[in-house]
Coordinates of C-alpha atoms in Angstrom, one line a residue:
X1 CA 113.4 103.8 127.0
X2 CA 111.4 102.7 130.0
X3 CA 108.0 101.1 129.9
X4 CA 106.5 103.9 131.9
X5 CA 107.2 106.2 129.0
X6 CA 104.3 104.5 127.1
X7 CA 101.9 105.9 129.7
X8 CA 103.2 109.4 129.4
X9 CA 102.2 109.9 125.8
X10 CA 98.4 110.5 125.6
X11 CA 98.4 109.9 121.8
X12 CA 99.1 106.2 122.5
X13 CA 96.1 105.9 124.7
X14 CA 97.4 102.9 126.6
X15 CA 95.9 101.6 129.8
X16 CA 97.9 99.7 132.4
X17 CA 96.2 96.5 133.5
X18 CA 98.9 95.2 135.7
X19 CA 102.6 95.2 136.5
X20 CA 102.9 98.8 137.8
X21 CA 106.0 97.8 139.9
X22 CA 107.8 96.7 136.7
X23 CA 107.4 99.9 134.7
X24 CA 111.1 100.7 135.0
X25 CA 112.0 97.9 132.7
X26 CA 114.0 98.9 129.7
X27 CA 112.5 98.5 126.2
X28 CA 114.9 97.7 123.4
X29 CA 112.5 96.9 120.6
X30 CA 108.9 96.2 119.5
X31 CA 107.4 93.1 117.9
X32 CA 103.9 92.4 116.6
X33 CA 102.7 88.8 116.7
X34 CA 99.6 86.6 116.9
X35 CA 101.6 83.4 116.9
X36 CA 100.9 81.0 119.8
X37 CA 104.7 80.6 120.2
X38 CA 106.7 83.6 119.0
X39 CA 109.8 82.7 121.0
X40 CA 112.0 82.2 118.0
X41 CA 111.5 85.8 117.0
X42 CA 112.2 87.2 120.5
X43 CA 115.6 88.2 121.8
X44 CA 114.6 89.9 125.1
X45 CA 113.6 93.4 126.0
X46 CA 110.8 93.8 123.4
X47 CA 107.4 95.4 123.9
X48 CA 105.1 92.7 122.4
X49 CA 101.9 93.8 120.5
X50 CA 99.2 91.3 120.0
X51 CA 95.7 91.3 118.6
X52 CA 94.8 88.1 120.6
X53 CA 94.0 86.0 117.5
X54 CA 96.1 83.2 119.1
X55 CA 93.6 82.9 122.0
X56 CA 91.0 80.2 121.3
X57 CA 90.1 79.6 124.9
X58 CA 91.0 80.9 128.4
X59 CA 93.5 78.1 128.7
X60 CA 95.6 79.6 126.0
X61 CA 96.7 82.7 128.0
X62 CA 98.9 80.9 130.5
X63 CA 101.3 79.2 128.0
X64 CA 101.5 82.3 125.9
X65 CA 102.5 84.5 128.8
X66 CA 104.9 81.9 130.1
X67 CA 106.7 81.9 126.7
X68 CA 107.0 85.7 126.8
X69 CA 108.2 85.8 130.3
X70 CA 110.8 83.1 129.5
X71 CA 112.0 85.2 126.6
X72 CA 112.4 88.1 129.0
X73 CA 110.3 90.6 127.1
X74 CA 109.7 94.0 128.6
X75 CA 105.9 94.0 128.5
X76 CA 102.8 93.0 126.6
X77 CA 100.2 95.3 124.9
X78 CA 96.9 93.6 123.8
X79 CA 94.5 95.0 121.3
X80 CA 90.8 95.2 122.2
X81 CA 89.5 95.1 118.7
X82 CA 89.3 91.3 118.4
X83 CA 87.5 90.5 121.7
X84 CA 86.1 93.9 122.8
X85 CA 88.3 93.9 125.9
X86 CA 91.4 92.2 127.3
X87 CA 90.2 88.9 128.9
X88 CA 90.7 88.4 132.6
X89 CA 92.6 85.1 132.1
X90 CA 95.3 87.1 130.3
X91 CA 95.4 89.7 133.1
X92 CA 95.8 86.9 135.7
X93 CA 98.5 85.1 133.7
X94 CA 100.5 88.3 133.3
X95 CA 100.1 89.0 137.0
X96 CA 101.5 85.5 137.9
X97 CA 104.5 86.0 135.7
X98 CA 105.1 89.7 136.7
X99 CA 104.7 90.8 133.1
X100 CA 103.4 94.3 132.6
X101 CA 100.2 94.3 130.6
X102 CA 98.7 97.3 128.6
X103 CA 95.3 97.5 126.8
X104 CA 95.3 99.0 123.3
X105 CA 92.1 100.7 122.4
X106 CA 90.7 99.7 119.0
X107 CA 91.1 103.2 117.7
X108 CA 94.9 103.1 118.1
X109 CA 96.9 101.4 115.4
X110 CA 99.8 99.1 116.3
X111 CA 101.7 101.1 113.7
X112 CA 101.5 104.2 115.9
X113 CA 102.9 102.4 118.9
X114 CA 105.6 100.7 116.7
X115 CA 106.7 104.1 115.3
X116 CA 106.9 105.6 118.8
X117 CA 109.0 102.8 120.3
X118 CA 111.3 102.7 117.3
X119 CA 111.9 106.4 117.4
X120 CA 112.6 106.4 121.2
X121 CA 114.8 103.3 121.2
X122 CA 116.8 104.2 118.2
X123 CA 117.3 107.7 119.5
X124 CA 118.6 106.5 122.8
X125 CA 120.7 103.6 121.5
X126 CA 122.3 104.5 118.2
X127 CA 124.1 107.7 119.1
X128 CA 124.8 109.7 116.0
X129 CA 122.8 107.2 114.0
X130 CA 119.7 108.4 115.8
X131 CA 119.6 111.5 113.6
X132 CA 119.3 109.2 110.6
X133 CA 116.4 107.3 112.1
X134 CA 114.7 110.5 112.9
X135 CA 115.1 111.9 109.4
X136 CA 113.7 108.6 108.1
X137 CA 110.7 108.9 110.4
X138 CA 110.0 112.5 109.3
X139 CA 110.2 111.6 105.7
X140 CA 108.0 108.6 106.1
X141 CA 105.3 110.6 107.9
X142 CA 105.5 113.7 105.8
X143 CA 103.3 112.4 103.0
X144 CA 103.7 113.0 99.3
X145 CA 104.4 116.7 99.7
X146 CA 107.4 116.0 101.9
X147 CA 108.9 113.4 99.6
X148 CA 108.4 110.5 102.0
X149 CA 108.2 106.9 101.3
X150 CA 110.6 103.9 101.0
X151 CA 112.7 105.7 98.2
X152 CA 113.5 108.5 100.6
X153 CA 114.5 106.1 103.4
X154 CA 116.8 104.2 101.0
X155 CA 118.3 107.4 99.7
X156 CA 119.3 108.3 103.3
X157 CA 120.8 104.8 103.9
X158 CA 122.9 105.4 100.9
X159 CA 124.0 109.0 101.7
X160 CA 124.4 108.7 105.5
X161 CA 125.6 105.1 105.9
X162 CA 126.9 104.3 102.4
X163 CA 124.6 101.3 102.1
X164 CA 122.9 100.3 98.9
X165 CA 119.5 98.7 99.6
X166 CA 116.3 97.7 97.8
X167 CA 112.8 97.0 99.1
X168 CA 111.5 93.9 97.3
X169 CA 108.2 92.0 97.2
X170 CA 108.1 88.3 98.2
X171 CA 108.5 87.5 94.5
X172 CA 111.4 89.8 93.9
X173 CA 109.5 92.7 92.4
X174 CA 111.3 96.0 93.0
X175 CA 109.3 98.3 95.2
X176 CA 112.0 100.9 96.0
X177 CA 115.7 101.3 95.6
X178 CA 118.5 103.2 94.0
X179 CA 118.4 104.2 90.3
X180 CA 120.2 101.1 89.1
X181 CA 117.8 98.2 89.4
X182 CA 118.9 94.8 90.5
X183 CA 119.0 92.3 87.6
X184 CA 115.9 90.1 87.5
X185 CA 117.9 87.0 88.2
X186 CA 119.4 88.5 91.4
X187 CA 116.1 89.9 92.8
X188 CA 114.3 86.6 92.1
X189 CA 117.1 84.7 93.8
X190 CA 117.1 87.0 96.8
X191 CA 113.3 86.6 97.2
X192 CA 113.6 82.9 97.0
X193 CA 116.4 82.8 99.7
X194 CA 114.4 85.1 101.9
X195 CA 111.3 82.9 101.7
X196 CA 113.2 79.8 102.3
X197 CA 115.1 81.2 105.3
X198 CA 111.9 82.6 106.9
X199 CA 110.0 79.5 106.1
X200 CA 112.4 77.4 108.1
X201 CA 112.4 79.7 111.0
X202 CA 115.9 81.1 110.7
X203 CA 116.1 84.5 112.4
X204 CA 117.0 87.5 110.3
X205 CA 119.0 89.1 108.9
X206 CA 119.6 86.4 106.4
X207 CA 123.1 86.6 104.7
X208 CA 123.2 85.2 101.2
X209 CA 125.7 85.4 98.3
X210 CA 124.2 85.8 94.8
X211 CA 126.3 86.0 91.7
X212 CA 129.4 86.8 93.8
X213 CA 127.8 89.6 95.9
X214 CA 126.9 89.3 99.6
X215 CA 123.5 90.6 100.6
X216 CA 121.8 90.8 104.0
X217 CA 118.0 90.3 104.0
X218 CA 115.8 92.0 106.6
X219 CA 112.1 91.0 106.8
X220 CA 109.6 93.8 106.7
X221 CA 106.7 92.6 108.6
X222 CA 103.2 94.1 108.6
X223 CA 102.6 96.2 111.7
X224 CA 98.9 95.2 111.7
X225 CA 95.5 96.8 111.9
X226 CA 94.3 99.2 114.6
X227 CA 94.3 97.3 117.9
X228 CA 94.1 94.0 116.0
X229 CA 96.1 91.1 114.7
X230 CA 99.1 91.7 112.4
X231 CA 98.9 88.4 110.6
X232 CA 96.6 85.5 110.9
X233 CA 99.3 82.9 110.4
X234 CA 103.1 82.8 110.0
X235 CA 102.8 81.4 106.5
X236 CA 100.7 84.3 105.4
X237 CA 103.4 86.6 106.6
X238 CA 106.1 84.6 104.9
X239 CA 104.3 84.8 101.5
X240 CA 103.2 88.4 101.7
X241 CA 105.8 90.5 103.6
X242 CA 108.3 92.7 101.8
X243 CA 112.0 92.4 102.4
X244 CA 114.9 94.9 102.7
X245 CA 117.9 93.6 100.7
X246 CA 121.2 95.4 101.7
X247 CA 124.3 95.0 99.7
X248 CA 126.6 94.3 102.7
X249 CA 127.5 91.5 105.1
X250 CA 125.7 92.3 108.3
X251 CA 127.5 89.4 110.1
X252 CA 130.1 91.7 111.7
X253 CA 127.9 94.8 112.2
X254 CA 127.7 96.4 115.7
X255 CA 124.5 96.0 117.6
X256 CA 123.6 99.7 117.1
X257 CA 123.7 99.4 113.3
X258 CA 121.6 96.2 113.4
X259 CA 119.1 98.0 115.6
X260 CA 119.0 100.9 113.2
X261 CA 118.2 98.6 110.2
X262 CA 115.6 96.8 112.1
X263 CA 114.0 100.2 112.9
X264 CA 114.1 101.2 109.3
X265 CA 112.2 98.0 108.3
X266 CA 109.6 98.9 110.9
X267 CA 109.2 102.4 109.4
X268 CA 108.9 101.0 105.9
X269 CA 106.3 98.6 107.3
X270 CA 104.2 101.6 108.2
X271 CA 104.3 102.7 104.5
X272 CA 103.3 99.1 103.6
X273 CA 100.3 99.4 105.8
X274 CA 99.3 102.6 104.1
X275 CA 99.4 100.9 100.7
X276 CA 97.5 98.0 102.0
X277 CA 94.8 100.4 103.2
X278 CA 94.4 101.6 99.6
X279 CA 93.7 98.1 98.5
X280 CA 90.9 97.8 101.0
X281 CA 88.5 99.7 98.6
X282 CA 89.3 97.4 95.7
X283 CA 89.0 94.3 97.9
X284 CA 85.5 95.5 99.0
X285 CA 84.4 96.1 95.4
X286 CA 85.6 92.7 94.4
X287 CA 83.8 91.1 97.4
X288 CA 80.5 92.8 96.5
X289 CA 80.7 91.8 92.9
X290 CA 81.6 88.2 93.8
X291 CA 78.7 87.9 96.3
X292 CA 76.3 89.1 93.6
X293 CA 77.7 86.7 91.0
X294 CA 77.6 83.7 93.4
X295 CA 74.1 84.4 94.5
X296 CA 72.8 84.6 90.9
X297 CA 71.8 88.3 91.2
X298 CA 70.1 90.0 88.3
X299 CA 72.6 91.0 85.6
X300 CA 71.4 94.6 85.9
X301 CA 72.4 94.6 89.6
X302 CA 75.8 93.2 88.8
X303 CA 76.3 95.6 85.9
X304 CA 75.6 98.5 88.3
X305 CA 78.3 97.3 90.6
X306 CA 80.7 96.9 87.7
X307 CA 80.0 100.5 86.6
X308 CA 81.1 101.6 90.1
X309 CA 84.2 99.4 90.0
X310 CA 85.4 100.3 86.5
X311 CA 86.6 103.9 87.3
X312 CA 88.4 102.7 90.5
X313 CA 90.1 99.8 88.9
X314 CA 90.8 101.2 85.4
X315 CA 90.9 105.0 85.6
X316 CA 90.8 106.9 82.4
X317 CA 89.2 104.1 80.4
X318 CA 86.9 105.6 77.8
X319 CA 84.8 102.6 76.9
X320 CA 83.4 100.0 79.2
X321 CA 86.1 97.5 79.9
X322 CA 86.1 93.7 79.4
X323 CA 86.5 91.6 82.5
X324 CA 88.6 88.6 83.3
X325 CA 88.4 86.3 86.3
X326 CA 91.4 84.7 87.9
X327 CA 91.0 82.1 90.7
X328 CA 93.9 81.0 93.0
X329 CA 94.1 78.5 95.8
X330 CA 96.8 77.6 98.3
X331 CA 96.6 74.0 99.5
X332 CA 98.7 72.8 102.4
X333 CA 99.8 69.2 103.1
X334 CA 100.1 67.6 106.5
X335 CA 101.5 70.0 109.0
X336 CA 100.1 73.0 107.1
X337 CA 98.7 76.1 108.9
X338 CA 95.4 75.9 110.7
X339 CA 94.4 79.3 109.5
X340 CA 92.0 79.9 106.5
X341 CA 94.0 79.7 103.3
X342 CA 91.8 82.3 101.5
X343 CA 93.7 85.4 102.8
X344 CA 97.0 83.8 102.0
X345 CA 95.9 83.1 98.4
X346 CA 94.6 86.6 98.2
X347 CA 97.9 88.1 99.2
X348 CA 99.7 85.9 96.6
X349 CA 97.2 86.7 93.8
X350 CA 97.5 90.4 94.5
X351 CA 101.3 90.2 94.2
X352 CA 101.1 88.1 91.0
X353 CA 98.7 90.5 89.3
X354 CA 100.2 93.8 90.4
X355 CA 101.3 96.0 87.5
X356 CA 105.0 96.4 87.4
X357 CA 106.2 100.0 88.2
X358 CA 106.3 102.3 85.2
X359 CA 109.0 104.5 86.8
X360 CA 111.1 104.5 89.9
X361 CA 109.0 105.1 93.0
X362 CA 105.7 104.5 91.3
X363 CA 103.5 101.4 91.4
X364 CA 100.0 100.6 90.4
X365 CA 97.4 98.6 92.2
X366 CA 94.7 100.1 90.2
X367 CA 93.9 97.2 87.9
X368 CA 93.3 94.4 90.5
X369 CA 90.5 93.8 92.9
X370 CA 90.9 90.5 94.8
X371 CA 88.3 88.9 97.1
X372 CA 88.4 85.6 98.9
X373 CA 85.8 83.1 99.7
X374 CA 86.6 80.0 101.7
X375 CA 89.9 78.6 100.4
X376 CA 89.9 80.6 97.1
X377 CA 91.0 84.0 96.1
X378 CA 89.2 85.5 93.2
X379 CA 90.4 88.5 91.2
X380 CA 88.3 90.7 89.0
X381 CA 90.6 92.1 86.3
X382 CA 89.4 94.9 84.0
X383 CA 90.9 95.0 80.5
X384 CA 90.7 98.0 78.2
X385 CA 88.2 97.5 75.4
X386 CA 90.3 96.7 72.4
X387 CA 88.6 97.0 69.0
X388 CA 88.6 93.8 66.9
X389 CA 91.3 93.4 64.2
X390 CA 90.7 91.1 61.3
X391 CA 89.4 87.8 62.5
X392 CA 90.4 88.3 66.1
X393 CA 87.6 89.6 68.4
X394 CA 88.5 92.1 71.1
X395 CA 87.5 89.6 73.8
X396 CA 90.5 87.4 73.0
X397 CA 92.9 89.9 74.5
X398 CA 93.8 89.5 78.1
X399 CA 95.9 87.7 80.7
X400 CA 97.6 84.4 79.9
X401 CA 98.0 81.8 82.7
X402 CA 101.6 80.8 82.0
X403 CA 102.8 84.3 81.5
X404 CA 101.5 85.3 85.0
X405 CA 103.8 82.8 86.7
X406 CA 106.9 83.2 84.6
X407 CA 108.6 85.7 87.1
X408 CA 107.2 84.3 90.3
X409 CA 107.4 80.5 90.0
X410 CA 110.8 80.0 91.6
X411 CA 110.5 82.3 94.7
X412 CA 107.0 81.2 95.5
X413 CA 108.1 77.5 95.2
X414 CA 110.7 78.3 97.8
X415 CA 108.1 79.9 100.1
X416 CA 105.6 77.1 99.8
X417 CA 108.4 74.5 100.4
X418 CA 107.3 70.9 100.7
X419 CA 103.8 71.3 102.2
X420 CA 102.2 73.9 100.1
X421 CA 100.9 74.4 96.5
X422 CA 99.6 77.4 94.6
X423 CA 97.2 76.7 91.7
X424 CA 95.7 79.3 89.4
X425 CA 93.0 79.4 86.7
X426 CA 92.3 82.2 84.2
X427 CA 89.0 82.7 82.4
X428 CA 88.5 84.2 79.0
X429 CA 87.6 87.9 78.9
X430 CA 83.9 88.7 79.0
X431 CA 82.3 92.0 78.0
X432 CA 79.2 92.1 80.2
X433 CA 77.7 91.2 83.5
X434 CA 75.9 88.3 82.0
X435 CA 79.1 86.6 81.2
X436 CA 80.8 87.0 84.6
X437 CA 79.2 84.0 86.3
X438 CA 80.4 81.8 83.4
X439 CA 83.8 83.3 83.6
X440 CA 84.1 82.5 87.3
X441 CA 83.2 78.9 86.7
X442 CA 85.6 78.7 83.8
X443 CA 88.4 80.1 85.9
X444 CA 87.6 77.6 88.7
X445 CA 87.6 74.7 86.3
X446 CA 90.9 75.8 84.8
X447 CA 92.4 75.9 88.3
X448 CA 91.3 72.3 88.8
X449 CA 93.1 71.4 85.6
X450 CA 96.2 73.2 87.0
X451 CA 95.8 71.3 90.3
X452 CA 96.0 68.0 88.5
X453 CA 99.5 68.8 87.3
X454 CA 102.7 68.2 89.1
X455 CA 104.7 71.1 90.6
X456 CA 104.4 73.6 93.5
X457 CA 103.1 76.5 91.4
X458 CA 100.8 75.7 88.4
X459 CA 98.4 77.6 86.2
X460 CA 95.9 76.8 83.4
X461 CA 94.0 79.1 81.1
X462 CA 90.6 79.0 79.4
X463 CA 92.1 77.9 76.1
X464 CA 93.0 74.6 77.6
X465 CA 89.4 73.7 78.4
X466 CA 88.7 72.9 74.8
X467 CA 91.8 70.7 74.3
X468 CA 93.0 67.2 75.1
X469 CA 95.1 69.0 77.7
X470 CA 91.9 69.2 79.8
X471 CA 91.5 65.4 79.8
X472 CA 95.1 64.2 80.3
X473 CA 95.6 65.4 84.0
X474 CA 92.6 63.4 85.1
X475 CA 93.7 60.0 83.6
X476 CA 94.7 57.7 86.6
X477 CA 98.4 57.2 87.0
X478 CA 98.2 53.4 86.5
X479 CA 96.2 53.9 83.2
X480 CA 98.8 56.4 82.0
X481 CA 101.7 54.0 82.8
X482 CA 100.0 51.0 81.1
X483 CA 99.0 53.0 78.0
X484 CA 102.4 54.7 77.4
X485 CA 104.4 51.5 78.2
X486 CA 102.4 49.5 75.6
X487 CA 103.2 52.0 72.9
X488 CA 106.5 53.5 73.8
X489 CA 108.5 50.9 75.8
X490 CA 109.4 48.8 72.6
X491 CA 110.7 52.0 71.0
X492 CA 112.7 53.0 74.1
X493 CA 114.2 49.6 74.4
X494 CA 115.2 49.5 70.7
X495 CA 116.8 53.0 71.1
X496 CA 118.7 51.9 74.1
X497 CA 120.1 48.7 72.5
X498 CA 120.8 50.1 69.0
X499 CA 121.4 53.8 69.9
X500 CA 118.7 54.6 67.4
X501 CA 116.4 57.6 67.6
X502 CA 113.0 56.2 67.1
X503 CA 111.3 58.3 69.8
X504 CA 112.6 61.6 68.5
X505 CA 111.7 60.5 65.0
X506 CA 108.1 59.7 66.1
X507 CA 107.8 63.1 67.8
X508 CA 109.1 65.0 64.8
X509 CA 106.8 63.0 62.4
X510 CA 103.7 63.8 64.4
X511 CA 104.8 67.5 64.8
X512 CA 105.1 67.6 61.0
X513 CA 101.5 66.3 60.6
X514 CA 102.8 63.2 58.9
X515 CA 104.6 65.1 56.1
X516 CA 107.6 63.0 54.9
X517 CA 109.4 66.0 53.3
X518 CA 108.9 68.4 56.2
X519 CA 109.9 65.8 58.8
X520 CA 113.0 64.7 56.9
X521 CA 114.1 68.4 56.6
X522 CA 113.4 68.9 60.3
X523 CA 115.6 65.9 61.2
X524 CA 118.2 66.6 58.5
X525 CA 117.6 63.1 57.1
X526 CA 117.1 61.6 53.7
X527 CA 113.4 60.7 53.1
X528 CA 114.4 57.0 52.6
X529 CA 116.1 57.0 56.0
X530 CA 113.0 58.5 57.6
X531 CA 110.8 55.9 55.9
X532 CA 113.0 53.1 57.3
X533 CA 112.7 54.5 60.8
X534 CA 108.9 54.9 60.6
X535 CA 108.6 51.4 59.3
X536 CA 110.7 50.1 62.2
X537 CA 108.3 52.0 64.6
X538 CA 105.3 50.4 63.0
X539 CA 106.9 46.9 63.1
X540 CA 107.8 47.2 66.8
X541 CA 104.4 48.5 67.9
X542 CA 102.0 46.9 65.4
X543 CA 100.6 50.3 64.5
X544 CA 100.1 52.1 61.2
X545 CA 101.2 55.7 61.2
X546 CA 99.1 56.4 58.1
X547 CA 96.0 55.9 60.2
X548 CA 94.6 58.8 62.2
X549 CA 93.7 56.7 65.2
X550 CA 97.2 55.3 65.6
X551 CA 98.7 58.8 65.1
X552 CA 96.4 60.0 67.9
X553 CA 97.4 57.2 70.2
X554 CA 101.1 57.9 69.8
X555 CA 100.5 61.6 70.3
X556 CA 98.7 61.1 73.6
X557 CA 101.2 58.5 74.8
X558 CA 104.0 61.1 74.2
X559 CA 102.1 63.8 76.0
X560 CA 101.5 61.5 79.0
X561 CA 105.0 60.1 79.2

């Protein structure tokens, strides 16, 4: 298609600000960006959409336009939502570089322009495949009554092109795909490969082999808000965008088929935007409750907001739910992104907390509401009121920190790479507005405990705040080393020289609460052999394992080693 076609469609509402003599340029794709240097994602001939979030001062326009001109893009369309209008310095820079410039009114979504360009370009370029793209478009825009959505797109890829494909979240969660689901190990590995490849700037599609099968991974990037930025920072995109995993090697595909798949990812991105819009209500509810809690509002006022939130977040619940607070934070090392980390943490926390689909084609965002403040993301999670059973009160039911990260630790570690960390804290459930402020502080404190641990992705729960586990992470490293060396080094050296097993014996003895018979049975030893080993431990360390204080010292030394 030609650039001038963009001015012929009144629905797009584009205004030409410069470059009229260049309107016969061909457009072969569309890209949305707010990176200062998007060159590695450009191959030439694109219509570039930008919300201008990269522009900090008038001096930023010239280098940005120079990069686009050097990449031989077809034209630039700038949204007016961020600054109210397209700045004159950008108009002048585009004029100098003979780059056509369009203004996008704040009422026009980038998704609308993306869909228009994809439809026109695919129809002109892919020949017979254009019919497939058009069918995809119609299904995606037909709404629930027309059977649209990612599942319909993937069905057509299978029936028309004989391609098996799945839409996955950044953690490998299945969003759409054929009836046979990918094994969890495969989907997790694909998500990790995608995050790692995108994180290092390798252009897609990414070709990987997992368990003997070749897959091609196509990023599905957010198309952005109306006339505004698509993503505040590249790392937010890496850690929140979906991916299309195709069971095929795209390395030898013709250009037309690659263009078709790229168009399909952009159409699925439109559906992603629709789902994100549904989250906006829950985010707003969470933000309102959070502001009330942090400003110490009256419990009655908080309770009123919770009554509004409960039917939205937990539809069908008969009784008033309990509430649990989850706090997450993403910290970047040197060279990390300049953007605020709160939105990145919010995207990750929403992904971690999202309910797994109950049936193909269905998903539920109904039980999470995530806000962000500063560097933190804070989730308000409703739990069905569970009647107490025996000695266990209802408020002990709920989310557990470690379980939340079981399925996402590996792919997220790949996405965070060497300069990022995700830490997460979980409060105990509370049953009233009065307890919500305490739950927030409890979750924040648990997150600080998690942050003191090694690893890229760590979590801690409320139960750890009443345990020695709370204290150990805050012991200075030199104190840890001195304490453990004094108690355990003599035993390690003895084990090394004599091929003995004093350390395992000590661990088993403490785990058996000092019971000779239970420990001997656990180690498959005669009690006299166990007594000999314990005696040797006491002789080498000068400690007495019948004394509680010495047992405690050994226990802590083993936990810190």
